[in-house]
PDB file of N, CA, C and O in Angstrom:
ATOM      1  N   PRO A 299      13.083  13.433 -48.356  1.00 82.00           N
ATOM      2  CA  PRO A 299      12.141  13.958 -47.447  1.00 82.00           C
ATOM      3  C   PRO A 299      11.951  12.636 -46.645  1.00 82.00           C
ATOM      4  O   PRO A 299      11.681  12.548 -45.251  1.00 82.00           O
ATOM      5  N   TRP A 300      10.973  11.780 -47.238  1.00 90.00           N
ATOM      6  CA  TRP A 300      10.479  10.875 -46.316  1.00 90.00           C
ATOM      7  C   TRP A 300      11.686   9.803 -45.911  1.00 90.00           C
ATOM      8  O   TRP A 300      11.237   9.257 -44.659  1.00 90.00           O
ATOM      9  N   ALA A 301      12.374   9.318 -46.611  1.00 91.00           N
ATOM     10  CA  ALA A 301      13.642   8.793 -45.939  1.00 91.00           C
ATOM     11  C   ALA A 301      14.266   9.581 -44.511  1.00 91.00           C
ATOM     12  O   ALA A 301      14.233   8.306 -43.421  1.00 91.00           O
ATOM     13  N   VAL A 302      14.134  10.595 -44.482  1.00 92.00           N
ATOM     14  CA  VAL A 302      14.615  11.502 -43.490  1.00 92.00           C
ATOM     15  C   VAL A 302      13.825  10.840 -42.189  1.00 92.00           C
ATOM     16  O   VAL A 302      14.123  10.483 -41.225  1.00 92.00           O
ATOM     17  N   PHE A 303      12.136  10.914 -42.856  1.00 92.00           N
ATOM     18  CA  PHE A 303      11.382  11.015 -41.941  1.00 92.00           C
ATOM     19  C   PHE A 303      10.967   9.452 -41.346  1.00 92.00           C
ATOM     20  O   PHE A 303      10.859   9.447 -40.148  1.00 92.00           O
ATOM     21  N   ALA A 304      11.342   8.146 -42.026  1.00 93.00           N
ATOM     22  CA  ALA A 304      11.502   7.378 -41.554  1.00 93.00           C
ATOM     23  C   ALA A 304      12.334   7.039 -40.961  1.00 93.00           C
ATOM     24  O   ALA A 304      12.647   6.644 -39.820  1.00 93.00           O
ATOM     25  N   VAL A 305      13.610   6.945 -41.159  1.00 94.00           N
ATOM     26  CA  VAL A 305      14.935   7.249 -40.360  1.00 94.00           C
ATOM     27  C   VAL A 305      14.678   7.714 -39.018  1.00 94.00           C
ATOM     28  O   VAL A 305      15.290   6.877 -37.803  1.00 94.00           O
ATOM     29  N   THR A 306      14.431   9.321 -39.029  1.00 94.00           N
ATOM     30  CA  THR A 306      14.231   9.848 -37.602  1.00 94.00           C
ATOM     31  C   THR A 306      12.953   9.214 -36.660  1.00 94.00           C
ATOM     32  O   THR A 306      13.294   8.598 -35.588  1.00 94.00           O
ATOM     33  N   LEU A 307      11.966   8.732 -37.310  1.00 95.00           N
ATOM     34  CA  LEU A 307      10.792   8.027 -37.069  1.00 95.00           C
ATOM     35  C   LEU A 307      11.695   6.642 -35.940  1.00 95.00           C
ATOM     36  O   LEU A 307      11.440   5.959 -34.690  1.00 95.00           O
ATOM     37  N   ALA A 308      12.193   5.753 -37.321  1.00 95.00           N
ATOM     38  CA  ALA A 308      13.048   4.653 -36.252  1.00 95.00           C
ATOM     39  C   ALA A 308      13.430   4.931 -35.249  1.00 95.00           C
ATOM     40  O   ALA A 308      13.630   4.189 -34.471  1.00 95.00           O
ATOM     41  N   SER A 309      14.814   6.022 -35.549  1.00 96.00           N
ATOM     42  CA  SER A 309      15.782   5.746 -34.178  1.00 96.00           C
ATOM     43  C   SER A 309      14.587   6.635 -33.033  1.00 96.00           C
ATOM     44  O   SER A 309      15.330   5.819 -32.132  1.00 96.00           O
ATOM     45  N   PHE A 310      14.007   7.316 -33.004  1.00 95.00           N
ATOM     46  CA  PHE A 310      12.984   7.712 -31.854  1.00 95.00           C
ATOM     47  C   PHE A 310      12.067   6.474 -30.956  1.00 95.00           C
ATOM     48  O   PHE A 310      12.285   6.370 -30.102  1.00 95.00           O
ATOM     49  N   ILE A 311      12.075   5.401 -32.246  1.00 96.00           N
ATOM     50  CA  ILE A 311      11.324   4.182 -31.911  1.00 96.00           C
ATOM     51  C   ILE A 311      11.990   3.186 -30.818  1.00 96.00           C
ATOM     52  O   ILE A 311      12.281   2.636 -29.568  1.00 96.00           O
ATOM     53  N   ILE A 312      13.510   3.108 -31.770  1.00 96.00           N
ATOM     54  CA  ILE A 312      14.367   2.053 -31.233  1.00 96.00           C
ATOM     55  C   ILE A 312      15.200   2.928 -29.491  1.00 96.00           C
ATOM     56  O   ILE A 312      14.954   2.386 -28.651  1.00 96.00           O
ATOM     57  N   GLY A 313      15.278   4.566 -29.847  1.00 96.00           N
ATOM     58  CA  GLY A 313      15.652   5.261 -28.328  1.00 96.00           C
ATOM     59  C   GLY A 313      14.498   4.583 -27.287  1.00 96.00           C
ATOM     60  O   GLY A 313      15.091   4.615 -26.396  1.00 96.00           O
ATOM     61  N   LEU A 314      13.080   4.957 -27.518  1.00 95.00           N
ATOM     62  CA  LEU A 314      12.104   4.873 -26.920  1.00 95.00           C
ATOM     63  C   LEU A 314      12.301   3.535 -26.121  1.00 95.00           C
ATOM     64  O   LEU A 314      12.395   3.485 -24.915  1.00 95.00           O
ATOM     65  N   LEU A 315      12.186   2.513 -26.797  1.00 96.00           N
ATOM     66  CA  LEU A 315      12.470   0.864 -26.712  1.00 96.00           C
ATOM     67  C   LEU A 315      13.076   0.593 -25.862  1.00 96.00           C
ATOM     68  O   LEU A 315      13.492  -0.111 -24.723  1.00 96.00           O
ATOM     69  N   THR A 316      14.501   1.194 -25.830  1.00 96.00           N
ATOM     70  CA  THR A 316      15.900   0.777 -25.580  1.00 96.00           C
ATOM     71  C   THR A 316      15.702   2.133 -23.882  1.00 96.00           C
ATOM     72  O   THR A 316      16.324   1.274 -22.514  1.00 96.00           O
ATOM     73  N   SER A 317      14.968   2.828 -23.726  1.00 96.00           N
ATOM     74  CA  SER A 317      14.552   3.382 -22.566  1.00 96.00           C
ATOM     75  C   SER A 317      13.490   2.531 -21.643  1.00 96.00           C
ATOM     76  O   SER A 317      13.771   2.270 -20.677  1.00 96.00           O
ATOM     77  N   PHE A 318      12.848   2.058 -22.616  1.00 94.00           N
ATOM     78  CA  PHE A 318      11.814   1.094 -21.428  1.00 94.00           C
ATOM     79  C   PHE A 318      12.299  -0.199 -20.525  1.00 94.00           C
ATOM     80  O   PHE A 318      12.592  -0.446 -20.043  1.00 94.00           O
ATOM     81  N   VAL A 319      13.476  -0.693 -21.681  1.00 95.00           N
ATOM     82  CA  VAL A 319      14.296  -2.170 -21.233  1.00 95.00           C
ATOM     83  C   VAL A 319      15.339  -1.228 -19.968  1.00 95.00           C
ATOM     84  O   VAL A 319      15.308  -2.108 -19.354  1.00 95.00           O
ATOM     85  N   LEU A 320      15.821  -0.239 -20.506  1.00 95.00           N
ATOM     86  CA  LEU A 320      16.691   0.334 -19.172  1.00 95.00           C
ATOM     87  C   LEU A 320      16.061   0.472 -17.832  1.00 95.00           C
ATOM     88  O   LEU A 320      16.342   0.171 -16.880  1.00 95.00           O
ATOM     89  N   VAL A 321      15.079   1.298 -18.083  1.00 95.00           N
ATOM     90  CA  VAL A 321      13.715   1.282 -16.845  1.00 95.00           C
ATOM     91  C   VAL A 321      13.690  -0.136 -15.793  1.00 95.00           C
ATOM     92  O   VAL A 321      13.773   0.030 -15.159  1.00 95.00           O
ATOM     93  N   GLU A 322      13.035  -1.230 -17.021  1.00 95.00           N
ATOM     94  CA  GLU A 322      12.821  -2.352 -16.189  1.00 95.00           C
ATOM     95  C   GLU A 322      13.507  -2.982 -15.982  1.00 95.00           C
ATOM     96  O   GLU A 322      13.838  -3.593 -14.548  1.00 95.00           O
ATOM     97  N   LYS A 323      14.931  -2.935 -16.387  1.00 93.00           N
ATOM     98  CA  LYS A 323      16.495  -3.424 -16.049  1.00 93.00           C
ATOM     99  C   LYS A 323      16.351  -2.689 -14.338  1.00 93.00           C
ATOM    100  O   LYS A 323      16.706  -3.804 -13.610  1.00 93.00           O
ATOM    101  N   GLN A 324      16.512  -1.329 -14.355  1.00 94.00           N
ATOM    102  CA  GLN A 324      16.451  -1.188 -12.928  1.00 94.00           C
ATOM    103  C   GLN A 324      15.624  -1.503 -12.485  1.00 94.00           C
ATOM    104  O   GLN A 324      15.839  -1.410 -10.679  1.00 94.00           O
ATOM    105  N   LEU A 325      14.043  -1.285 -12.200  1.00 94.00           N
ATOM    106  CA  LEU A 325      13.115  -1.707 -11.729  1.00 94.00           C
ATOM    107  C   LEU A 325      13.987  -3.265 -11.278  1.00 94.00           C
ATOM    108  O   LEU A 325      13.228  -3.582  -9.788  1.00 94.00           O
ATOM    109  N   HIS A 326      14.166  -4.574 -12.027  1.00 91.00           N
ATOM    110  CA  HIS A 326      14.038  -5.767 -11.402  1.00 91.00           C
ATOM    111  C   HIS A 326      15.346  -5.223 -10.366  1.00 91.00           C
ATOM    112  O   HIS A 326      15.562  -6.317  -9.569  1.00 91.00           O
ATOM    113  N   ARG A 327      16.576  -4.935 -10.754  1.00 89.00           N
ATOM    114  CA  ARG A 327      17.467  -4.670  -9.835  1.00 89.00           C
ATOM    115  C   ARG A 327      17.326  -4.101  -8.296  1.00 89.00           C
ATOM    116  O   ARG A 327      17.528  -4.572  -7.352  1.00 89.00           O
ATOM    117  N   ASN A 328      16.457  -3.025  -8.457  1.00 92.00           N
ATOM    118  CA  ASN A 328      16.029  -2.647  -7.062  1.00 92.00           C
ATOM    119  C   ASN A 328      14.942  -3.418  -6.308  1.00 92.00           C
ATOM    120  O   ASN A 328      15.229  -3.715  -4.966  1.00 92.00           O
ATOM    121  N   LEU A 329      14.314  -4.294  -6.996  1.00 91.00           N
ATOM    122  CA  LEU A 329      13.445  -5.805  -6.348  1.00 91.00           C
ATOM    123  C   LEU A 329      14.506  -6.620  -5.857  1.00 91.00           C
ATOM    124  O   LEU A 329      14.151  -7.211  -4.819  1.00 91.00           O
ATOM    125  N   LEU A 330      15.442  -6.820  -6.617  1.00 88.00           N
ATOM    126  CA  LEU A 330      16.391  -8.165  -6.446  1.00 88.00           C
ATOM    127  C   LEU A 330      16.934  -7.326  -5.051  1.00 88.00           C
ATOM    128  O   LEU A 330      17.296  -8.215  -3.702  1.00 88.00           O
ATOM    129  N   TYR A 331      17.355  -6.454  -5.229  1.00 89.00           N
ATOM    130  CA  TYR A 331      17.910  -5.461  -3.861  1.00 89.00           C
ATOM    131  C   TYR A 331      17.618  -5.558  -2.354  1.00 89.00           C
ATOM    132  O   TYR A 331      17.777  -5.483  -1.331  1.00 89.00           O
ATOM    133  N   LYS A 332      16.127  -5.573  -2.842  1.00 89.00           N
ATOM    134  CA  LYS A 332      15.259  -5.719  -1.565  1.00 89.00           C
ATOM    135  C   LYS A 332      14.726  -7.158  -1.077  1.00 89.00           C
ATOM    136  O   LYS A 332      14.158  -7.146   0.400  1.00 89.00           O
ATOM    137  N   VAL A 333      15.029  -7.956  -2.024  1.00 83.00           N
ATOM    138  CA  VAL A 333      14.724  -9.578  -2.104  1.00 83.00           C
ATOM    139  C   VAL A 333      15.863 -10.443  -0.890  1.00 83.00           C
ATOM    140  O   VAL A 333      15.831 -11.193  -0.718  1.00 83.00           O
ATOM    141  N   MET A 334      17.046  -9.872  -1.659  1.00 85.00           N
ATOM    142  CA  MET A 334      17.877 -10.780  -1.124  1.00 85.00           C
ATOM    143  C   MET A 334      19.097 -10.222  -0.488  1.00 85.00           C
ATOM    144  O   MET A 334      19.861  -8.446  -0.906  1.00 85.00           O
ATOM    145  N   PRO A 335      20.276 -10.136   0.103  1.00 87.00           N
ATOM    146  CA  PRO A 335      21.529 -10.029   0.461  1.00 87.00           C
ATOM    147  C   PRO A 335      22.370  -9.712  -0.914  1.00 87.00           C
ATOM    148  O   PRO A 335      22.556  -9.900  -1.420  1.00 87.00           O
ATOM    149  N   ARG A 336      23.072  -8.066  -0.318  1.00 89.00           N
ATOM    150  CA  ARG A 336      23.827  -7.515  -1.555  1.00 89.00           C
ATOM    151  C   ARG A 336      24.987  -8.798  -1.623  1.00 89.00           C
ATOM    152  O   ARG A 336      25.510  -8.958  -2.721  1.00 89.00           O
ATOM    153  N   LYS A 337      25.771  -9.537  -0.632  1.00 89.00           N
ATOM    154  CA  LYS A 337      26.746 -10.372  -0.640  1.00 89.00           C
ATOM    155  C   LYS A 337      26.262 -11.243  -1.728  1.00 89.00           C
ATOM    156  O   LYS A 337      26.997 -12.071  -2.579  1.00 89.00           O
ATOM    157  N   ALA A 338      25.005 -12.088  -1.456  1.00 88.00           N
ATOM    158  CA  ALA A 338      24.556 -12.676  -2.568  1.00 88.00           C
ATOM    159  C   ALA A 338      24.409 -12.622  -3.658  1.00 88.00           C
ATOM    160  O   ALA A 338      24.932 -13.256  -4.985  1.00 88.00           O
ATOM    161  N   ILE A 339      24.017 -11.385  -4.036  1.00 89.00           N
ATOM    162  CA  ILE A 339      23.704 -10.640  -5.530  1.00 89.00           C
ATOM    163  C   ILE A 339      25.325 -10.394  -6.203  1.00 89.00           C
ATOM    164  O   ILE A 339      24.990 -10.869  -7.786  1.00 89.00           O
ATOM    165  N   LYS A 340      26.301  -9.759  -5.492  1.00 91.00           N
ATOM    166  CA  LYS A 340      27.251  -9.980  -6.067  1.00 91.00           C
ATOM    167  C   LYS A 340      28.299 -10.929  -6.433  1.00 91.00           C
ATOM    168  O   LYS A 340      28.663 -10.971  -7.628  1.00 91.00           O
ATOM    169  N   LYS A 341      27.530 -12.368  -5.754  1.00 90.00           N
ATOM    170  CA  LYS A 341      28.714 -13.008  -6.444  1.00 90.00           C
ATOM    171  C   LYS A 341      27.701 -14.188  -7.371  1.00 90.00           C
ATOM    172  O   LYS A 341      28.226 -14.486  -8.484  1.00 90.00           O
ATOM    173  N   LEU A 342      26.090 -13.839  -7.441  1.00 88.00           N
ATOM    174  CA  LEU A 342      25.799 -14.351  -8.456  1.00 88.00           C
ATOM    175  C   LEU A 342      26.073 -13.602 -10.167  1.00 88.00           C
ATOM    176  O   LEU A 342      25.819 -14.225 -10.951  1.00 88.00           O
ATOM    177  N   HIS A 343      25.904 -12.316  -9.787  1.00 88.00           N
ATOM    178  CA  HIS A 343      26.431 -11.487 -10.812  1.00 88.00           C
ATOM    179  C   HIS A 343      28.265 -11.460 -11.249  1.00 88.00           C
ATOM    180  O   HIS A 343      28.652 -11.792 -12.513  1.00 88.00           O
ATOM    181  N   ARG A 344      28.846 -12.406 -10.543  1.00 94.00           N
ATOM    182  CA  ARG A 344      30.225 -13.507 -10.983  1.00 94.00           C
ATOM    183  C   ARG A 344      30.052 -14.299 -11.229  1.00 94.00           C
ATOM    184  O   ARG A 344      30.774 -14.667 -11.523  1.00 94.00           O
ATOM    185  N   GLY A 345      28.835 -15.041 -11.146  1.00 92.00           N
ATOM    186  CA  GLY A 345      28.572 -16.415 -11.863  1.00 92.00           C
ATOM    187  C   GLY A 345      28.805 -17.464 -10.585  1.00 92.00           C
ATOM    188  O   GLY A 345      29.090 -18.733 -11.287  1.00 92.00           O
ATOM    189  N   GLN A 346      29.046 -16.844  -9.009  1.00 91.00           N
ATOM    190  CA  GLN A 346      29.150 -18.028  -8.520  1.00 91.00           C
ATOM    191  C   GLN A 346      28.072 -18.516  -7.892  1.00 91.00           C
ATOM    192  O   GLN A 346      27.040 -17.459  -7.805  1.00 91.00           O
ATOM    193  N   THR A 347      28.258 -19.962  -7.098  1.00 88.00           N
ATOM    194  CA  THR A 347      27.029 -20.535  -6.336  1.00 88.00           C
ATOM    195  C   THR A 347      27.015 -19.338  -5.120  1.00 88.00           C
ATOM    196  O   THR A 347      27.726 -19.710  -4.103  1.00 88.00           O
ATOM    197  N   VAL A 348      25.658 -19.494  -4.576  1.00 85.00           N
ATOM    198  CA  VAL A 348      25.284 -18.630  -3.615  1.00 85.00           C
ATOM    199  C   VAL A 348      24.892 -20.396  -2.615  1.00 85.00           C
ATOM    200  O   VAL A 348      23.772 -20.293  -2.604  1.00 85.00           O
ATOM    201  N   LEU A 349      25.724 -20.122  -1.343  1.00 83.00           N
ATOM    202  CA  LEU A 349      25.481 -20.876  -0.531  1.00 83.00           C
ATOM    203  C   LEU A 349      25.392 -20.662   0.824  1.00 83.00           C
ATOM    204  O   LEU A 349      26.728 -19.823   1.278  1.00 83.00           O
ATOM    205  N   GLU A 350      24.384 -20.500   1.483  1.00 79.00           N
ATOM    206  CA  GLU A 350      24.353 -20.120   2.913  1.00 79.00           C
ATOM    207  C   GLU A 350      24.239 -21.097   3.896  1.00 79.00           C
ATOM    208  O   GLU A 350      23.112 -21.875   3.882  1.00 79.00           O
ATOM    209  N   LYS A 351      24.655 -21.454   4.850  1.00 80.00           N
ATOM    210  CA  LYS A 351      24.577 -22.840   6.029  1.00 80.00           C
ATOM    211  C   LYS A 351      24.007 -21.777   7.351  1.00 80.00           C
ATOM    212  O   LYS A 351      24.375 -20.377   7.658  1.00 80.00           O
ATOM    213  N   TYR A 352      23.302 -21.815   7.641  1.00 78.00           N
ATOM    214  CA  TYR A 352      22.621 -21.744   8.621  1.00 78.00           C
ATOM    215  C   TYR A 352      22.165 -22.649  10.123  1.00 78.00           C
ATOM    216  O   TYR A 352      21.949 -23.865   9.521  1.00 78.00           O
ATOM    217  N   ASN A 353      22.025 -22.864  11.614  1.00 86.00           N
ATOM    218  CA  ASN A 353      22.003 -23.520  12.310  1.00 86.00           C
ATOM    219  C   ASN A 353      20.240 -24.314  12.374  1.00 86.00           C
ATOM    220  O   ASN A 353      20.258 -25.226  12.177  1.00 86.00           O
ATOM    221  N   LEU A 354      19.610 -23.179  12.349  1.00 84.00           N
ATOM    222  CA  LEU A 354      18.175 -23.469  12.396  1.00 84.00           C
ATOM    223  C   LEU A 354      17.213 -22.705  11.459  1.00 84.00           C
ATOM    224  O   LEU A 354      17.568 -21.557  11.482  1.00 84.00           O
ATOM    225  N   VAL A 355      16.373 -23.753  10.747  1.00 77.00           N
ATOM    226  CA  VAL A 355      15.978 -22.804   9.642  1.00 77.00           C
ATOM    227  C   VAL A 355      14.383 -22.853   9.574  1.00 77.00           C
ATOM    228  O   VAL A 355      14.593 -24.673   9.232  1.00 77.00           O
ATOM    229  N   THR A 356      13.452 -22.250   9.284  1.00 76.00           N
ATOM    230  CA  THR A 356      12.008 -22.762   9.121  1.00 76.00           C
ATOM    231  C   THR A 356      11.433 -22.124   7.532  1.00 76.00           C
ATOM    232  O   THR A 356      12.105 -21.036   7.658  1.00 76.00           O
ATOM    233  N   ILE A 357      11.182 -22.721   7.055  1.00 74.00           N
ATOM    234  CA  ILE A 357      10.625 -22.731   5.652  1.00 74.00           C
ATOM    235  C   ILE A 357       9.262 -22.641   5.890  1.00 74.00           C
ATOM    236  O   ILE A 357       8.842 -23.831   5.815  1.00 74.00           O
ATOM    237  N   PHE A 358       8.346 -22.086   5.466  1.00 75.00           N
ATOM    238  CA  PHE A 358       7.139 -22.204   5.224  1.00 75.00           C
ATOM    239  C   PHE A 358       6.373 -21.560   3.793  1.00 75.00           C
ATOM    240  O   PHE A 358       6.493 -20.964   3.358  1.00 75.00           O
ATOM    241  N   PHE A 359       5.638 -22.326   3.408  1.00 75.00           N
ATOM    242  CA  PHE A 359       5.348 -22.604   1.870  1.00 75.00           C
ATOM    243  C   PHE A 359       3.610 -22.533   2.132  1.00 75.00           C
ATOM    244  O   PHE A 359       3.164 -23.731   2.706  1.00 75.00           O
ATOM    245  N   SER A 360       3.039 -21.590   1.453  1.00 79.00           N
ATOM    246  CA  SER A 360       1.687 -21.285   1.606  1.00 79.00           C
ATOM    247  C   SER A 360       0.709 -20.503   0.821  1.00 79.00           C
ATOM    248  O   SER A 360       1.439 -20.242  -0.469  1.00 79.00           O
ATOM    249  N   ASP A 361      -0.540 -21.321   0.019  1.00 81.00           N
ATOM    250  CA  ASP A 361      -1.223 -21.191  -0.507  1.00 81.00           C
ATOM    251  C   ASP A 361      -2.592 -20.280  -0.125  1.00 81.00           C
ATOM    252  O   ASP A 361      -3.095 -21.232   0.441  1.00 81.00           O
ATOM    253  N   ILE A 362      -3.105 -19.120  -0.603  1.00 85.00           N
ATOM    254  CA  ILE A 362      -4.010 -18.517   0.085  1.00 85.00           C
ATOM    255  C   ILE A 362      -5.131 -18.914  -0.922  1.00 85.00           C
ATOM    256  O   ILE A 362      -4.769 -18.266  -2.107  1.00 85.00           O
ATOM    257  N   VAL A 363      -6.458 -19.599  -0.912  1.00 90.00           N
ATOM    258  CA  VAL A 363      -7.008 -19.985  -2.336  1.00 90.00           C
ATOM    259  C   VAL A 363      -8.063 -17.897  -2.131  1.00 90.00           C
ATOM    260  O   VAL A 363      -8.272 -18.152  -1.213  1.00 90.00           O
ATOM    261  N   GLY A 364      -7.907 -17.892  -3.835  1.00 90.00           N
ATOM    262  CA  GLY A 364      -8.308 -16.421  -3.680  1.00 90.00           C
ATOM    263  C   GLY A 364      -7.621 -15.192  -3.649  1.00 90.00           C
ATOM    264  O   GLY A 364      -8.287 -13.904  -3.838  1.00 90.00           O
ATOM    265  N   PHE A 365      -5.910 -15.374  -3.540  1.00 89.00           N
ATOM    266  CA  PHE A 365      -5.665 -14.571  -3.007  1.00 89.00           C
ATOM    267  C   PHE A 365      -5.074 -13.428  -3.908  1.00 89.00           C
ATOM    268  O   PHE A 365      -5.584 -12.174  -3.728  1.00 89.00           O
ATOM    269  N   THR A 366      -5.028 -13.675  -5.216  1.00 89.00           N
ATOM    270  CA  THR A 366      -5.433 -12.683  -6.422  1.00 89.00           C
ATOM    271  C   THR A 366      -6.110 -11.930  -6.689  1.00 89.00           C
ATOM    272  O   THR A 366      -6.451 -10.398  -6.702  1.00 89.00           O
ATOM    273  N   THR A 367      -7.523 -12.845  -6.424  1.00 91.00           N
ATOM    274  CA  THR A 367      -8.781 -11.682  -6.418  1.00 91.00           C
ATOM    275  C   THR A 367      -8.960 -10.746  -5.507  1.00 91.00           C
ATOM    276  O   THR A 367      -9.450  -9.931  -5.620  1.00 91.00           O
ATOM    277  N   MET A 368      -8.473 -11.454  -4.137  1.00 90.00           N
ATOM    278  CA  MET A 368      -8.601 -10.613  -2.946  1.00 90.00           C
ATOM    279  C   MET A 368      -7.661  -9.496  -3.002  1.00 90.00           C
ATOM    280  O   MET A 368      -8.068  -8.383  -2.773  1.00 90.00           O
ATOM    281  N   CYS A 369      -6.810  -9.711  -3.486  1.00 89.00           N
ATOM    282  CA  CYS A 369      -5.365  -8.444  -3.692  1.00 89.00           C
ATOM    283  C   CYS A 369      -5.975  -7.193  -4.354  1.00 89.00           C
ATOM    284  O   CYS A 369      -6.142  -6.287  -4.228  1.00 89.00           O
ATOM    285  N   GLY A 370      -7.192  -8.011  -5.423  1.00 92.00           N
ATOM    286  CA  GLY A 370      -7.100  -6.950  -6.387  1.00 92.00           C
ATOM    287  C   GLY A 370      -8.704  -6.161  -5.861  1.00 92.00           C
ATOM    288  O   GLY A 370      -8.797  -4.680  -6.575  1.00 92.00           O
ATOM    289  N   GLU A 371      -9.176  -6.435  -4.840  1.00 93.00           N
ATOM    290  CA  GLU A 371     -10.256  -5.888  -4.293  1.00 93.00           C
ATOM    291  C   GLU A 371      -9.702  -4.676  -2.979  1.00 93.00           C
ATOM    292  O   GLU A 371     -10.424  -4.591  -2.167  1.00 93.00           O
ATOM    293  N   MET A 372      -8.502  -5.012  -2.484  1.00 92.00           N
ATOM    294  CA  MET A 372      -7.861  -4.300  -1.236  1.00 92.00           C
ATOM    295  C   MET A 372      -7.118  -3.313  -1.494  1.00 92.00           C
ATOM    296  O   MET A 372      -6.396  -4.127  -2.723  1.00 92.00           O
ATOM    297  N   ARG A 373      -6.708  -3.065  -0.383  1.00 91.00           N
ATOM    298  CA  ARG A 373      -5.132  -1.550  -0.436  1.00 91.00           C
ATOM    299  C   ARG A 373      -4.339  -2.175  -0.264  1.00 91.00           C
ATOM    300  O   ARG A 373      -4.204  -2.733   0.508  1.00 91.00           O
ATOM    301  N   PRO A 374      -3.193  -2.180  -0.462  1.00 88.00           N
ATOM    302  CA  PRO A 374      -1.547  -2.575  -0.007  1.00 88.00           C
ATOM    303  C   PRO A 374      -1.720  -3.053   1.259  1.00 88.00           C
ATOM    304  O   PRO A 374      -1.267  -3.657   2.037  1.00 88.00           O
ATOM    305  N   VAL A 375      -2.164  -1.768   2.140  1.00 90.00           N
ATOM    306  CA  VAL A 375      -1.611  -1.491   3.736  1.00 90.00           C
ATOM    307  C   VAL A 375      -2.976  -2.924   4.037  1.00 90.00           C
ATOM    308  O   VAL A 375      -2.341  -3.647   4.850  1.00 90.00           O
ATOM    309  N   GLN A 376      -4.533  -2.725   3.792  1.00 91.00           N
ATOM    310  CA  GLN A 376      -4.966  -3.826   4.100  1.00 91.00           C
ATOM    311  C   GLN A 376      -4.241  -5.263   3.720  1.00 91.00           C
ATOM    312  O   GLN A 376      -4.290  -6.106   4.616  1.00 91.00           O
ATOM    313  N   ILE A 377      -3.609  -5.780   2.737  1.00 88.00           N
ATOM    314  CA  ILE A 377      -3.285  -6.855   2.336  1.00 88.00           C
ATOM    315  C   ILE A 377      -1.819  -6.752   3.417  1.00 88.00           C
ATOM    316  O   ILE A 377      -2.034  -8.435   3.672  1.00 88.00           O
ATOM    317  N   MET A 378      -1.202  -6.207   3.616  1.00 85.00           N
ATOM    318  CA  MET A 378      -0.262  -6.547   4.745  1.00 85.00           C
ATOM    319  C   MET A 378      -0.488  -7.027   5.918  1.00 85.00           C
ATOM    320  O   MET A 378      -0.287  -7.760   6.340  1.00 85.00           O
ATOM    321  N   ARG A 379      -1.591  -6.086   6.512  1.00 87.00           N
ATOM    322  CA  ARG A 379      -2.131  -6.620   7.315  1.00 87.00           C
ATOM    323  C   ARG A 379      -2.611  -7.894   7.384  1.00 87.00           C
ATOM    324  O   ARG A 379      -2.921  -8.844   8.957  1.00 87.00           O
ATOM    325  N   MET A 380      -3.286  -8.203   6.470  1.00 86.00           N
ATOM    326  CA  MET A 380      -4.230  -9.458   6.589  1.00 86.00           C
ATOM    327  C   MET A 380      -2.969 -10.558   6.433  1.00 86.00           C
ATOM    328  O   MET A 380      -3.076 -11.504   7.709  1.00 86.00           O
ATOM    329  N   LEU A 381      -1.881 -10.112   5.992  1.00 84.00           N
ATOM    330  CA  LEU A 381      -0.642 -11.662   5.957  1.00 84.00           C
ATOM    331  C   LEU A 381       0.029 -11.468   7.237  1.00 84.00           C
ATOM    332  O   LEU A 381       0.902 -12.282   7.666  1.00 84.00           O
ATOM    333  N   ASN A 382       0.349  -9.972   7.740  1.00 81.00           N
ATOM    334  CA  ASN A 382       1.076 -10.562   9.435  1.00 81.00           C
ATOM    335  C   ASN A 382       0.006 -10.707  10.056  1.00 81.00           C
ATOM    336  O   ASN A 382       0.302 -11.142  11.154  1.00 81.00           O
TER     337      ASN A 382
END
């Protein structure tokens, strides 16, 4: 009886961990589709290089001192208003 219980428990734990991995994978995929064009993602999945050319591009990198602390004290809507 203990062996059956141990196998059942192990199977349950493995199934639970597998479910967590699958959920995280889907969340990752959803995020990826929100920040990148589908065409680029499909190329990446095929192992191809993604190269896009634009005539005019501006890239702005910024660091807001204390951003993490501020975000911990604000609602998401307030953060978006601040960034916009």
